[in-house]
PDB file of C-alpha atoms in Angstrom:
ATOM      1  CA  UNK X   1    -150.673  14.859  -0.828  1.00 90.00           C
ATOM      2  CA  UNK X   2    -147.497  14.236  -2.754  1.00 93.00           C
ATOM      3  CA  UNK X   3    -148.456  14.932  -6.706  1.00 94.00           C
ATOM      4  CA  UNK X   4    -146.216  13.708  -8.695  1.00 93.00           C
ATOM      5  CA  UNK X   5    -143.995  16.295 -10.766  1.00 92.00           C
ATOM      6  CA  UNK X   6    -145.579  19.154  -8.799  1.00 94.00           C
ATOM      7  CA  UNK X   7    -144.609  18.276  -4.850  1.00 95.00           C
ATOM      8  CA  UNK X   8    -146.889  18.629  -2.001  1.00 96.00           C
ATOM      9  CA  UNK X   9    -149.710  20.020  -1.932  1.00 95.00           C
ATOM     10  CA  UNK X  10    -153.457  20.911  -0.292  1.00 96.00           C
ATOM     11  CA  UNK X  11    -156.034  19.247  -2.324  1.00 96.00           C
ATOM     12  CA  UNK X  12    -159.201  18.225  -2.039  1.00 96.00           C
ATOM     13  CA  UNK X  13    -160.297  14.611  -2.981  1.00 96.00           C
ATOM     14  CA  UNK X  14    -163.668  13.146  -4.636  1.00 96.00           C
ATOM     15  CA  UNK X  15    -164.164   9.691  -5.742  1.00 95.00           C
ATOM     16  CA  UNK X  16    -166.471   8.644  -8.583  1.00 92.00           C
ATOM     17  CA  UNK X  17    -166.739   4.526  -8.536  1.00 90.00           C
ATOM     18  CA  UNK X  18    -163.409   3.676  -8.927  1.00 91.00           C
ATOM     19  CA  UNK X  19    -162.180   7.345 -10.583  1.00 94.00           C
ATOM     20  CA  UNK X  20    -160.348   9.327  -8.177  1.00 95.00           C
ATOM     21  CA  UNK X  21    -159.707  13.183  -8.441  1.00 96.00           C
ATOM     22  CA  UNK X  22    -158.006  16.080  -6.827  1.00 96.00           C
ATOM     23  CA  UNK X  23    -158.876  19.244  -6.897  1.00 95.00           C
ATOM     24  CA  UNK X  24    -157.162  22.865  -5.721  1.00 94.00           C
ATOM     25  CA  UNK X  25    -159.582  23.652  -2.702  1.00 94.00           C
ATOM     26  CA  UNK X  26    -158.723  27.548  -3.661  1.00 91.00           C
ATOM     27  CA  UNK X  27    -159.253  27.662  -7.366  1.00 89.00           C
ATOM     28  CA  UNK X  28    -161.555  25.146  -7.661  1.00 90.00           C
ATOM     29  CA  UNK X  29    -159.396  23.454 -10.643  1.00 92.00           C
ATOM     30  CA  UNK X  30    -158.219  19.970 -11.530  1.00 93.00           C
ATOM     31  CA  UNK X  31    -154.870  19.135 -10.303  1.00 96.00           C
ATOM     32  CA  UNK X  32    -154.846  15.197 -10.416  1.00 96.00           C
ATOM     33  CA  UNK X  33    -156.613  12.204 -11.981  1.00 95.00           C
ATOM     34  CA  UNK X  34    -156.144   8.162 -11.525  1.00 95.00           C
ATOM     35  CA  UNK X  35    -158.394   5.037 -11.770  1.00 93.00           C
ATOM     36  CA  UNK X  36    -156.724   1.902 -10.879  1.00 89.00           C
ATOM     37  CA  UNK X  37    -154.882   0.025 -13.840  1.00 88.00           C
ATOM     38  CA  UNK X  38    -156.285   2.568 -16.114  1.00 83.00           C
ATOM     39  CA  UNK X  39    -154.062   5.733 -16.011  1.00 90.00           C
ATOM     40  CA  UNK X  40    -152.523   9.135 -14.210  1.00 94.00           C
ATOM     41  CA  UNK X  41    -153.485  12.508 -15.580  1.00 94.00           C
ATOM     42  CA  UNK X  42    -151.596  15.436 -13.635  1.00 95.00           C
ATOM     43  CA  UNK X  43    -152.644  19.164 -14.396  1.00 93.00           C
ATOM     44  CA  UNK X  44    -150.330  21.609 -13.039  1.00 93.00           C
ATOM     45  CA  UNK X  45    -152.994  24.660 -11.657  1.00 90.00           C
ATOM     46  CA  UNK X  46    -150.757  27.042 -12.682  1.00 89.00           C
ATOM     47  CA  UNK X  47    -150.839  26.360 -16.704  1.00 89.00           C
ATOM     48  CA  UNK X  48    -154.611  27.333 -16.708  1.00 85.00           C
ATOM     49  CA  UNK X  49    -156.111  30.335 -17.956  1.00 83.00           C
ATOM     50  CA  UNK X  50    -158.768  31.544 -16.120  1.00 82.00           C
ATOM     51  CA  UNK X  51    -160.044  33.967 -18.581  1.00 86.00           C
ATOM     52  CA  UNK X  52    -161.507  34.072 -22.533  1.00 87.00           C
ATOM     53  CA  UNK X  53    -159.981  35.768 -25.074  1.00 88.00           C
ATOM     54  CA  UNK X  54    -162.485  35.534 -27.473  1.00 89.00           C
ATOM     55  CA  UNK X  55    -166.033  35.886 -26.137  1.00 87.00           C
ATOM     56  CA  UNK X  56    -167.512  34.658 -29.867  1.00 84.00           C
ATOM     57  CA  UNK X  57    -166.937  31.021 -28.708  1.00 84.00           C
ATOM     58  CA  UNK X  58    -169.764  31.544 -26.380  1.00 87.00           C
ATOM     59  CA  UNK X  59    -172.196  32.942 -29.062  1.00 86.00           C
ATOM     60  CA  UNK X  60    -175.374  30.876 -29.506  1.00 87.00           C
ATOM     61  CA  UNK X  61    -175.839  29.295 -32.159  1.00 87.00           C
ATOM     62  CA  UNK X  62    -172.548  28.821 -33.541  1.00 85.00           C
ATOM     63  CA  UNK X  63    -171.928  30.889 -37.109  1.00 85.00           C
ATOM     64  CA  UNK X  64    -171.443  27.516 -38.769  1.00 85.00           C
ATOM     65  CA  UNK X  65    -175.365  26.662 -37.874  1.00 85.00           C
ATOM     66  CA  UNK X  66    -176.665  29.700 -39.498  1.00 88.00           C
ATOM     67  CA  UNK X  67    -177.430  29.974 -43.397  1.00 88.00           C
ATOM     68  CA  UNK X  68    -174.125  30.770 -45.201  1.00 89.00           C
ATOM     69  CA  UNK X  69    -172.142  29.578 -42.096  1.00 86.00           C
ATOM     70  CA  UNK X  70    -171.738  26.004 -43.577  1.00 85.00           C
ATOM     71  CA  UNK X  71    -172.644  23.887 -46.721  1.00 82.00           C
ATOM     72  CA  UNK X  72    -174.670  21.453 -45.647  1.00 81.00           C
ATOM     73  CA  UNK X  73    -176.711  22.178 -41.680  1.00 78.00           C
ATOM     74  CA  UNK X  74    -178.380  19.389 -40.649  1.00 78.00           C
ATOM     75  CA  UNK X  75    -181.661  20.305 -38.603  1.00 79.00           C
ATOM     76  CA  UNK X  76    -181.042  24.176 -38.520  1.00 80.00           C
ATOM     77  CA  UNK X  77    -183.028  26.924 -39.648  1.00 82.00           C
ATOM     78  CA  UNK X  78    -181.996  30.058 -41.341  1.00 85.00           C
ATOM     79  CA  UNK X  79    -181.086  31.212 -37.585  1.00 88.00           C
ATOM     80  CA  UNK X  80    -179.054  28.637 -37.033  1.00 85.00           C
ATOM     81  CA  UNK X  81    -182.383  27.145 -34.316  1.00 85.00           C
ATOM     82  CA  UNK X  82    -183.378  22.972 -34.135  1.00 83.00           C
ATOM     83  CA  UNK X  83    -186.046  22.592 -37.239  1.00 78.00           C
ATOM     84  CA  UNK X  84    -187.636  18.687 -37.249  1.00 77.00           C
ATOM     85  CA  UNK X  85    -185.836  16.321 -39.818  1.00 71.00           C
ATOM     86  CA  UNK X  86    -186.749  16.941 -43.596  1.00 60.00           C
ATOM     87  CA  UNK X  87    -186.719  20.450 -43.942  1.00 56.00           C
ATOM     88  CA  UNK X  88    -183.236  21.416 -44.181  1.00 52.00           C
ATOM     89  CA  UNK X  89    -181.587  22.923 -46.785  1.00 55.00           C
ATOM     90  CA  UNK X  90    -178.706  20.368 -46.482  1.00 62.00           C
ATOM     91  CA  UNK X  91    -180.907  18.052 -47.715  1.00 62.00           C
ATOM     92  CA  UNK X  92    -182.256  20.040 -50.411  1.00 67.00           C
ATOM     93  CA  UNK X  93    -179.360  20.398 -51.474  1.00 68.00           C
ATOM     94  CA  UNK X  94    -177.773  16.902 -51.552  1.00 70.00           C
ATOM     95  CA  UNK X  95    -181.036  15.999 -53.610  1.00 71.00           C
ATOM     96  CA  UNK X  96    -180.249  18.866 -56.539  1.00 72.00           C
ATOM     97  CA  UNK X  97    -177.180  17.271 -56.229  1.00 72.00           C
ATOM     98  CA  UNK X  98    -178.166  14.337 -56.734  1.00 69.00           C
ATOM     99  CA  UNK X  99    -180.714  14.718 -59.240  1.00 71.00           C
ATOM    100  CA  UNK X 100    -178.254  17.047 -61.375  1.00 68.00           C
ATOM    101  CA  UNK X 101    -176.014  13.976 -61.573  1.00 67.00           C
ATOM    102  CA  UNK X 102    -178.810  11.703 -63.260  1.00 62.00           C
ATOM    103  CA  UNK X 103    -179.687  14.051 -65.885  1.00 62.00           C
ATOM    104  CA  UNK X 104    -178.453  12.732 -69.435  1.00 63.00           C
ATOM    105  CA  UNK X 105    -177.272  16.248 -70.047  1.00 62.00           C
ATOM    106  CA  UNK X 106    -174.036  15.979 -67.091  1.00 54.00           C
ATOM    107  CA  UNK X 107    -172.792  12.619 -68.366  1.00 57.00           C
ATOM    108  CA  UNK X 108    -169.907  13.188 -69.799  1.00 57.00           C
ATOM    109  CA  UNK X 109    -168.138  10.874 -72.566  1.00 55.00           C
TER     110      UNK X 109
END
């Protein structure tokens, strides 16, 4: 197939309703993307990077889940694991925010 910008080429071609997509039979990786009226994407294979230079984006859960990772974690535990609704210290701490704001003592005039 012709792809535009790139010039011929050996792909291999899947249809999804009316999504069309090419692939490099080799590498396995995108190359070329159109649905009717709705838009071309072209990827040239050579611009991708086959390898990770940080391995930490793979780490499970993310820092930002576990406690001191972010302010307020909505459904983690100390571990940064799923914990049911209500017992998260984002919460806990929204309402000490809240309730330190309706004391008489932080009104300020």
């Amino acid at each position: 197939i012709g792809v535009e910008w790139l010039g011929e080429m050996d792909l291999d071609h899947f249809i999804i309703w009316a999504h069309h997509i090419w692939t490099d039979p080799k590498s396995g990786r995108l190359v070329r993307e159109w649905k009717p009226w709705n838009g071309l994407q072209i990827y040239d294979p050579t611009g991708w990077t086959d390898a990770v230079e940080d391995p930490s984006v793979f780490e499970t859960p993310p820092a930002a889940c576990k406690k001191g990772g972010a302010k307020f974690r909505i459904n983690c535990d100390d571990e940064g694991r799923y914990r049911p609704k209500g017992t998260d210290d984002g919460a806990r701490f929204a309402e000490d925010l809240g309730s330190m704001a309706m004391t008489p003592q932080s009104i300020v005039v």
